[in-house]
Coordinates of N, CA and C in Angstrom, one line a residue:
X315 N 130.0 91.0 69.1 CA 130.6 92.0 68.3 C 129.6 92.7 67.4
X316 N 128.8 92.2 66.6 CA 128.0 92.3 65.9 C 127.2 93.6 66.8
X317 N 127.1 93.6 68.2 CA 126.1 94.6 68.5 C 127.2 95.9 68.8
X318 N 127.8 95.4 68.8 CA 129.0 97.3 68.7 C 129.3 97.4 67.6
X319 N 128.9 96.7 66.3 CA 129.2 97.2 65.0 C 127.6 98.2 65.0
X320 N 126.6 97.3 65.1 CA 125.3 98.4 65.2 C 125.3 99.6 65.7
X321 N 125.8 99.2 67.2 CA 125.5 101.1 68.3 C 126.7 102.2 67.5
X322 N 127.5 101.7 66.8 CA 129.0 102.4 66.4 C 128.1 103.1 65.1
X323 N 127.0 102.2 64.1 CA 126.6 102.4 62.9 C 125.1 103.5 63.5
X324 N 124.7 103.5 64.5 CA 123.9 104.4 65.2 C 124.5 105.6 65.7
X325 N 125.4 105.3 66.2 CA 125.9 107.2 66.8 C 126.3 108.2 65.3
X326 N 127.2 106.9 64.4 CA 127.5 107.5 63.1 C 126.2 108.2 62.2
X327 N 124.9 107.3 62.3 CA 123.9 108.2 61.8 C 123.1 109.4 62.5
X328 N 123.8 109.3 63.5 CA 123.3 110.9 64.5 C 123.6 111.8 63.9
X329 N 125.4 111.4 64.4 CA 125.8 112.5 63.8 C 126.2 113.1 62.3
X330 N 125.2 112.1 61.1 CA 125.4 112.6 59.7 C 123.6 113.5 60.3
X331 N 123.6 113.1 61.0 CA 121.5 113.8 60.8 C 121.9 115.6 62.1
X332 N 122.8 115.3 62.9 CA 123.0 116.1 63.8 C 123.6 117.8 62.4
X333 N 124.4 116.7 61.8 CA 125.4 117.5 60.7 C 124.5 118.3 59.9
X334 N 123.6 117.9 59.2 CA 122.7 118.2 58.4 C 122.0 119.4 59.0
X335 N 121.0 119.4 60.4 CA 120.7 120.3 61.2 C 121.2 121.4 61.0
X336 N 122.5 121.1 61.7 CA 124.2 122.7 61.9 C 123.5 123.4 60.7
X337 N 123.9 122.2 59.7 CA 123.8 123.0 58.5 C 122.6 123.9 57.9
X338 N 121.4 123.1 58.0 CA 120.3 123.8 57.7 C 120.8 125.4 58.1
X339 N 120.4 124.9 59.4 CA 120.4 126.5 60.4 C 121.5 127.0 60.4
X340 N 123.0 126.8 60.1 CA 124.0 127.9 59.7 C 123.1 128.7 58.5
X341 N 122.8 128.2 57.4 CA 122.7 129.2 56.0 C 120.6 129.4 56.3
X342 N 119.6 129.1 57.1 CA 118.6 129.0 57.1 C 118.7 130.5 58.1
X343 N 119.3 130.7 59.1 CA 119.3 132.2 59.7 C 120.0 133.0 59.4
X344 N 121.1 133.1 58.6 CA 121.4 134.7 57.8 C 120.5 134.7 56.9
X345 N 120.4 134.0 56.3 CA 118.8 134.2 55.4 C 117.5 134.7 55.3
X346 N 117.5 134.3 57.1 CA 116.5 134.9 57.7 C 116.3 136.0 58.1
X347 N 117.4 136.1 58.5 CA 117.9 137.8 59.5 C 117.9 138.8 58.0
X348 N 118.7 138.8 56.8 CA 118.8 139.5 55.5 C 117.0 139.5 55.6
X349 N 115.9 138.8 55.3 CA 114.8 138.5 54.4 C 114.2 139.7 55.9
X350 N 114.3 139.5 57.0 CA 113.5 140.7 58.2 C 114.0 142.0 57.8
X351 N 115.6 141.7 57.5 CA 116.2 143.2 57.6 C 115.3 143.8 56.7
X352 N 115.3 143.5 55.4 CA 115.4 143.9 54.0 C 113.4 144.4 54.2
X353 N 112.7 143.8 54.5 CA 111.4 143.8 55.1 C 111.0 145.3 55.5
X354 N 112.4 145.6 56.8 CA 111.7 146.7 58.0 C 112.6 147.3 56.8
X355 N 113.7 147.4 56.3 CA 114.0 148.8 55.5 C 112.7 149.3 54.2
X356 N 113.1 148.7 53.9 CA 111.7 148.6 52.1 C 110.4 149.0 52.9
X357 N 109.7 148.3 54.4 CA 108.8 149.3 55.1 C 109.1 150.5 55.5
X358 N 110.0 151.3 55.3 CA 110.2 152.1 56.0 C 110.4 152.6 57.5
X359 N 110.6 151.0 58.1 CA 110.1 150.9 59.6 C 112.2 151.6 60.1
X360 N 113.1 150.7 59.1 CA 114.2 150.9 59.6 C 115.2 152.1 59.7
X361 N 114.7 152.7 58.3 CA 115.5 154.4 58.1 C 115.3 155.0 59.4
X362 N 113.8 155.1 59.6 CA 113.8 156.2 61.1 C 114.5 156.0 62.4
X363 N 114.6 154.6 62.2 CA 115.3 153.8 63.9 C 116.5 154.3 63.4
X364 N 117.4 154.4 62.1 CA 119.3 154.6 62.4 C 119.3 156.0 62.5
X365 N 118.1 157.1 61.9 CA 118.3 158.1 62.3 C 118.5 158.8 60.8
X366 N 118.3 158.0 59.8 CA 118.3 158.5 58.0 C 117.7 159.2 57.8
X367 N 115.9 158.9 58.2 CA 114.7 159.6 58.1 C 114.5 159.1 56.5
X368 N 113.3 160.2 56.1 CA 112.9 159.3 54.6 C 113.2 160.6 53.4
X369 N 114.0 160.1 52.3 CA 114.9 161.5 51.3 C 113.7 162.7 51.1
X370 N 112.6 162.4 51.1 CA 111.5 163.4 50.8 C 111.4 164.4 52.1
X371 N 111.5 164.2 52.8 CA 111.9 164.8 54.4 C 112.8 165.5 54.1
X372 N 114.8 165.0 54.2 CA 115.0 165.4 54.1 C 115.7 166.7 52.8
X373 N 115.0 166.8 51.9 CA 114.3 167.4 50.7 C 113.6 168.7 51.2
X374 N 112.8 168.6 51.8 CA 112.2 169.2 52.2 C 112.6 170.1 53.4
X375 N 113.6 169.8 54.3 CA 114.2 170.8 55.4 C 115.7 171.1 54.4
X376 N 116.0 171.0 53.2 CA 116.8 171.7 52.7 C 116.2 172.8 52.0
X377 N 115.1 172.4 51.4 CA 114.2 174.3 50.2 C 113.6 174.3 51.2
X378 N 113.0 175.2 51.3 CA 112.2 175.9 52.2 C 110.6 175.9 51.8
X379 N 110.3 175.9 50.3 CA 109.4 176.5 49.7 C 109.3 175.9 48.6
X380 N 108.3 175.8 47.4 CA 108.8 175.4 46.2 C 109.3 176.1 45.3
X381 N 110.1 175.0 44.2 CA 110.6 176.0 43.1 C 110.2 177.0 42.4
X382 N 110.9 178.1 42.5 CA 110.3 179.0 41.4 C 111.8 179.2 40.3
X383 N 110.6 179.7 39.3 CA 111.4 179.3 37.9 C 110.6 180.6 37.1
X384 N 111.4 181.1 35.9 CA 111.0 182.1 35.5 C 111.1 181.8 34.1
X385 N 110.1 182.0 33.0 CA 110.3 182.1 31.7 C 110.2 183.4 30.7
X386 N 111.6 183.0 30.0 CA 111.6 184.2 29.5 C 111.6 183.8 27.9
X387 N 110.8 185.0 27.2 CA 110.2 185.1 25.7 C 111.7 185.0 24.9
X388 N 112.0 183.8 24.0 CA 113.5 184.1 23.1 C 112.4 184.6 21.8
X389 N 113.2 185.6 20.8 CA 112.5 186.4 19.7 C 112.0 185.4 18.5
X390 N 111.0 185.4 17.7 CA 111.2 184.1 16.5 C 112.5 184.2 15.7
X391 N 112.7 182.4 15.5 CA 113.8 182.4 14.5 C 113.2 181.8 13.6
X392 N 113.5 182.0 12.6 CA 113.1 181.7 11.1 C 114.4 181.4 10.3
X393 N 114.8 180.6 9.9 CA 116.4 180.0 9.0 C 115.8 178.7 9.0
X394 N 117.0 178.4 7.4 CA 117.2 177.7 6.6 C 117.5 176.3 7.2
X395 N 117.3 175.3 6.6 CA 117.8 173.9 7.1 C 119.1 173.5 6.0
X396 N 119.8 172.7 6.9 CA 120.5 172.3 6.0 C 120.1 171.0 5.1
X397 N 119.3 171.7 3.4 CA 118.9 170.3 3.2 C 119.3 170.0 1.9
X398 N 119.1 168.7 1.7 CA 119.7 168.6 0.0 C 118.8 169.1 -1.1
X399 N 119.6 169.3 -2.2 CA 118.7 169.7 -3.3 C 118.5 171.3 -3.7
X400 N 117.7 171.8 -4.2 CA 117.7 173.0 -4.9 C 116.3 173.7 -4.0
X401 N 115.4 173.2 -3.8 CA 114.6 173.6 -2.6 C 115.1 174.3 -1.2
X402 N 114.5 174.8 -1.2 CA 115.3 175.6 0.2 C 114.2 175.1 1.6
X403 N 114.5 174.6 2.6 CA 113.7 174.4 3.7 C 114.1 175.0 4.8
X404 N 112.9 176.0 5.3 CA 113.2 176.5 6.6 C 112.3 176.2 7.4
X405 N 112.7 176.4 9.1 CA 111.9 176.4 10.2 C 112.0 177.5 10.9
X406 N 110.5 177.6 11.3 CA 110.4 178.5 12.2 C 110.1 178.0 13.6
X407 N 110.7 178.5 14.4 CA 110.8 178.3 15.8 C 110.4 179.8 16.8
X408 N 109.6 179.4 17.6 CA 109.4 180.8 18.8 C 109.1 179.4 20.2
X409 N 109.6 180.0 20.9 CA 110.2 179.5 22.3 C 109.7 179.8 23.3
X410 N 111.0 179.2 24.6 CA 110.7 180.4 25.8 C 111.3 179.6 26.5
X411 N 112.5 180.4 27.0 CA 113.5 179.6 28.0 C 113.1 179.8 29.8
X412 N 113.0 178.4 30.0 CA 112.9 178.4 31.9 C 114.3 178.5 32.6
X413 N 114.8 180.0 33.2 CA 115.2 180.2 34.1 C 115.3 179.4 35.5
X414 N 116.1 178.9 36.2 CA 116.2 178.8 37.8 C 115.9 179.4 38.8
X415 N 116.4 180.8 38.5 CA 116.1 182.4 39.4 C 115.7 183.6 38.9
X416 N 114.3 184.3 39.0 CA 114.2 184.9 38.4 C 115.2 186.2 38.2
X417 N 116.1 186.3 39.1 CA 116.7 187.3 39.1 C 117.6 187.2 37.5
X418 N 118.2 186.0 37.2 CA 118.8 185.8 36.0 C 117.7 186.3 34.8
X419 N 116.6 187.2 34.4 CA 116.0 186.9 33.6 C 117.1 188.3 33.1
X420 N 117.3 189.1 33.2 CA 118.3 190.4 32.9 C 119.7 190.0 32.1
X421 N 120.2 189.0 32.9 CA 121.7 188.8 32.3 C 121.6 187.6 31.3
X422 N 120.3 187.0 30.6 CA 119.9 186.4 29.8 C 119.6 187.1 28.7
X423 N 118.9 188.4 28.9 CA 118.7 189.4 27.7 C 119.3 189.7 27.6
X424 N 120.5 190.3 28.6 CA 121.9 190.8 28.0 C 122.6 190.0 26.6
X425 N 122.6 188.4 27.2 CA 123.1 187.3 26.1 C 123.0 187.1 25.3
X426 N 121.8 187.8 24.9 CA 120.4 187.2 23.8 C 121.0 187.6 22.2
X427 N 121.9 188.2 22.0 CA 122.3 188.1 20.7 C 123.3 187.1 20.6
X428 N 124.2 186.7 21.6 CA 125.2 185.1 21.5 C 124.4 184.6 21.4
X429 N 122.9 184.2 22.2 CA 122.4 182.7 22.6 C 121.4 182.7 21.0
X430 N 121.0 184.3 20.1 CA 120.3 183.7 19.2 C 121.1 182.8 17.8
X431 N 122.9 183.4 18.3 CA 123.8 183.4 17.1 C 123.7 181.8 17.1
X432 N 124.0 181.2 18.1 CA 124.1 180.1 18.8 C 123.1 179.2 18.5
X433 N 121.8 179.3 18.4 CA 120.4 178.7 18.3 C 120.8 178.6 16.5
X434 N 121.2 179.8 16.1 CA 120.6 180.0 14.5 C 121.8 179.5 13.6
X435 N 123.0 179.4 14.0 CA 123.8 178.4 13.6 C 123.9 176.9 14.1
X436 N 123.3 176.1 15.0 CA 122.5 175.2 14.9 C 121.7 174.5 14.2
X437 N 120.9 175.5 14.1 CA 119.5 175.2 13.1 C 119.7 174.8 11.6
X438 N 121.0 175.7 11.0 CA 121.2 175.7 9.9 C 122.1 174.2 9.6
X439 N 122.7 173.8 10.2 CA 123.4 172.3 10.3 C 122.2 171.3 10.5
X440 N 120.8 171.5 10.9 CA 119.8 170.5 11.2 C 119.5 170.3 9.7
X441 N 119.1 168.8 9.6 CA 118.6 168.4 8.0 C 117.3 167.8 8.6
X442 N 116.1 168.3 7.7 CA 114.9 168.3 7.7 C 114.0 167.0 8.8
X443 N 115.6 165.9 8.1 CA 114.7 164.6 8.8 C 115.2 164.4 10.3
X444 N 115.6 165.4 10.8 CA 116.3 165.7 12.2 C 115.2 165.7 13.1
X445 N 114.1 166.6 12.5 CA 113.4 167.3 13.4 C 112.2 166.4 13.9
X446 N 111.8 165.3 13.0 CA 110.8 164.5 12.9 C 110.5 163.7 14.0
X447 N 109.3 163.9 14.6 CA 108.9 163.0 15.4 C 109.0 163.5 16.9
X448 N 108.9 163.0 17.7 CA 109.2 163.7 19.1 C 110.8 163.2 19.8
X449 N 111.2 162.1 19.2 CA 112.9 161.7 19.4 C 113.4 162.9 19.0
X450 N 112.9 163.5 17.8 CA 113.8 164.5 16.8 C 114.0 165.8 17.7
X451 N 112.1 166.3 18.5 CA 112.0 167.3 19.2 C 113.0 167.4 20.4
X452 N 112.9 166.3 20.7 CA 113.9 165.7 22.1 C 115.2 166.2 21.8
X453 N 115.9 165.7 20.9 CA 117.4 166.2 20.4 C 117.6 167.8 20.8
X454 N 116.2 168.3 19.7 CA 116.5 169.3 19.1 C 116.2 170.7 20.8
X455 N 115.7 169.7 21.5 CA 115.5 170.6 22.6 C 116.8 170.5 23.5
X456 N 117.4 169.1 24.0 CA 118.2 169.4 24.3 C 119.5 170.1 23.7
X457 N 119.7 170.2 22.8 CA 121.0 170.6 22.3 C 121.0 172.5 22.1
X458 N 120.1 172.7 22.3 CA 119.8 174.5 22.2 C 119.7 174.4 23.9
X459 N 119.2 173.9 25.1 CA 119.9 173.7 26.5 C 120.7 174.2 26.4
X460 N 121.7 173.2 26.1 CA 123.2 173.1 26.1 C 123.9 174.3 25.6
X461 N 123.5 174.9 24.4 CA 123.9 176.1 23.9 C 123.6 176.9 24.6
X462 N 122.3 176.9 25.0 CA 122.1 178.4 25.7 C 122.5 178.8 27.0
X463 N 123.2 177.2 27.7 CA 123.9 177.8 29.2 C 125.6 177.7 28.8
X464 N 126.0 177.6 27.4 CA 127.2 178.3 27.1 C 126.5 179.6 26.9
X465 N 126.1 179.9 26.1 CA 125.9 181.4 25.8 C 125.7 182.7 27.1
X466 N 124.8 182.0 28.2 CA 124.8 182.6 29.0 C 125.5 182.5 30.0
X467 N 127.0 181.8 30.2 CA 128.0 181.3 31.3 C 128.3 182.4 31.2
X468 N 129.0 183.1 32.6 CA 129.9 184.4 33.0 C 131.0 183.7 33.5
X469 N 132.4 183.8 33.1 CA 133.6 183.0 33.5 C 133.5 184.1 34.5
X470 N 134.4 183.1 35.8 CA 134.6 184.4 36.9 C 133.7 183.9 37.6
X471 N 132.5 183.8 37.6 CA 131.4 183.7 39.1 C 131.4 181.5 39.0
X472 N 131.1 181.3 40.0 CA 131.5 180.5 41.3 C 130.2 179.7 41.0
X473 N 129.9 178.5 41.0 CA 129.2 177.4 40.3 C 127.4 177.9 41.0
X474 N 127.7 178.2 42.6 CA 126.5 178.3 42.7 C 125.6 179.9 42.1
X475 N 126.3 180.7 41.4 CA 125.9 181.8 41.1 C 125.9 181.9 39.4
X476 N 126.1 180.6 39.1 CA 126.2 181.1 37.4 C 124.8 180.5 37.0
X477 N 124.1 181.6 35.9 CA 123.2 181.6 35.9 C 122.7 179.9 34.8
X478 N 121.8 179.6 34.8 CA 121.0 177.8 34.6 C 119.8 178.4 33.3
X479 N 119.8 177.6 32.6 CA 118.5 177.5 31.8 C 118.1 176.4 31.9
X480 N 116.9 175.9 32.4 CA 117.0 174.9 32.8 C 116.4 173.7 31.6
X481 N 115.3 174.7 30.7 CA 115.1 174.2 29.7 C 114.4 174.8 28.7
X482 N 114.1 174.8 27.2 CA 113.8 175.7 26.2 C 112.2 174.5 26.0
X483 N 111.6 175.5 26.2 CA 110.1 175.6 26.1 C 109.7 175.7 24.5
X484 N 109.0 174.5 23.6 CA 108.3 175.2 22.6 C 107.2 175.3 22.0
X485 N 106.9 176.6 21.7 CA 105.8 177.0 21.2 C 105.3 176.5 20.1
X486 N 106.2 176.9 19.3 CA 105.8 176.4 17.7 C 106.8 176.2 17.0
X487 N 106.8 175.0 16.4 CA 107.9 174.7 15.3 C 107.2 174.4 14.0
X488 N 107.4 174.8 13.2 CA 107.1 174.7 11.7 C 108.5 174.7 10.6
X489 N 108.2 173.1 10.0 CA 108.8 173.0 9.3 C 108.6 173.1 7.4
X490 N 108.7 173.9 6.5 CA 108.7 174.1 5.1 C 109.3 174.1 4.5

């Protein structure tokens, strides 16, 4: 009896060692297969095999050519800051707005008395310690953006034809 308690205590340790195996290699080959996939994509080897190609490609068969972009001169502003106290502080700013299409450099000068109203009522709500530093510059650039493609929106024309500034260039800011 004693030897069919053994061979019974032997097939039982097969199959805890057979068990373990399964196991390994169930979760040891998706693991494996993920760690190749992930390999030929991240090489680049796999985009071209589904037929994706690589985004700089196709970038490139959508423009034709590179960007062109047009700058146009905004006039100096010179106004007040909004600041505390009995001193008066002004900045002077001269610019230069980047266009998307040169063709828009026309219907921008048309604007140019909204987009300066716009800039110079701005300016006048800025307090001195606004402007400080290049965080400050950063603000102060974007938020005249933003003005200046209200000022220059035409309601009526169709998203791919309304004219873009894409960003205000500066020359010189002086603050006193």
């Amino acid at each position: 009896m004693s030897g069919q308690i053994e061979a019974s205590e032997e097939v039982q340790d097969a199959k805890k060692g057979g068990g373990r195996k399964k196991l390994l290699i169930l979760v040891a080959a998706p693991v494996l297969l993920v760690a190749i996939g992930a390999g030929l994509w991240f090489g680049g080897i796999l985009p071209p095999l589904l037929g994706m190609g690589t985004p700089a490609a196709s970038a490139e068969n959508r423009e034709p050519g590179p960007r062109v972009v047009t700058f146009l001169d905004m006039p100096e502003i010179v106004t007040n800051l909004n600041a505390p106290g009995r001193r008066a502080v002004y900045v002077k700013l001269r610019s230069k707005l980047e266009l998307s299409r040169p063709e828009d450099g026309a219907a921008v000068q048309a604007a140019m008395p909204r987009l300066l109203d716009l800039f110079q009522t701005y300016l006048r709500e800025v307090r001195p310690e606004e402007l400080r530093g290049s965080a400050g510059t950063q603000r102060l650039r974007e938020e005249l953006v933003a003005r200046a493609n209200i000022a220059v929106a035409q309601p009526g024309r169709a998203d791919a034809q309304q004219i873009r500034v894409n960003d205000v260039l500066f020359l010189e800011i002086l603050v006193q």
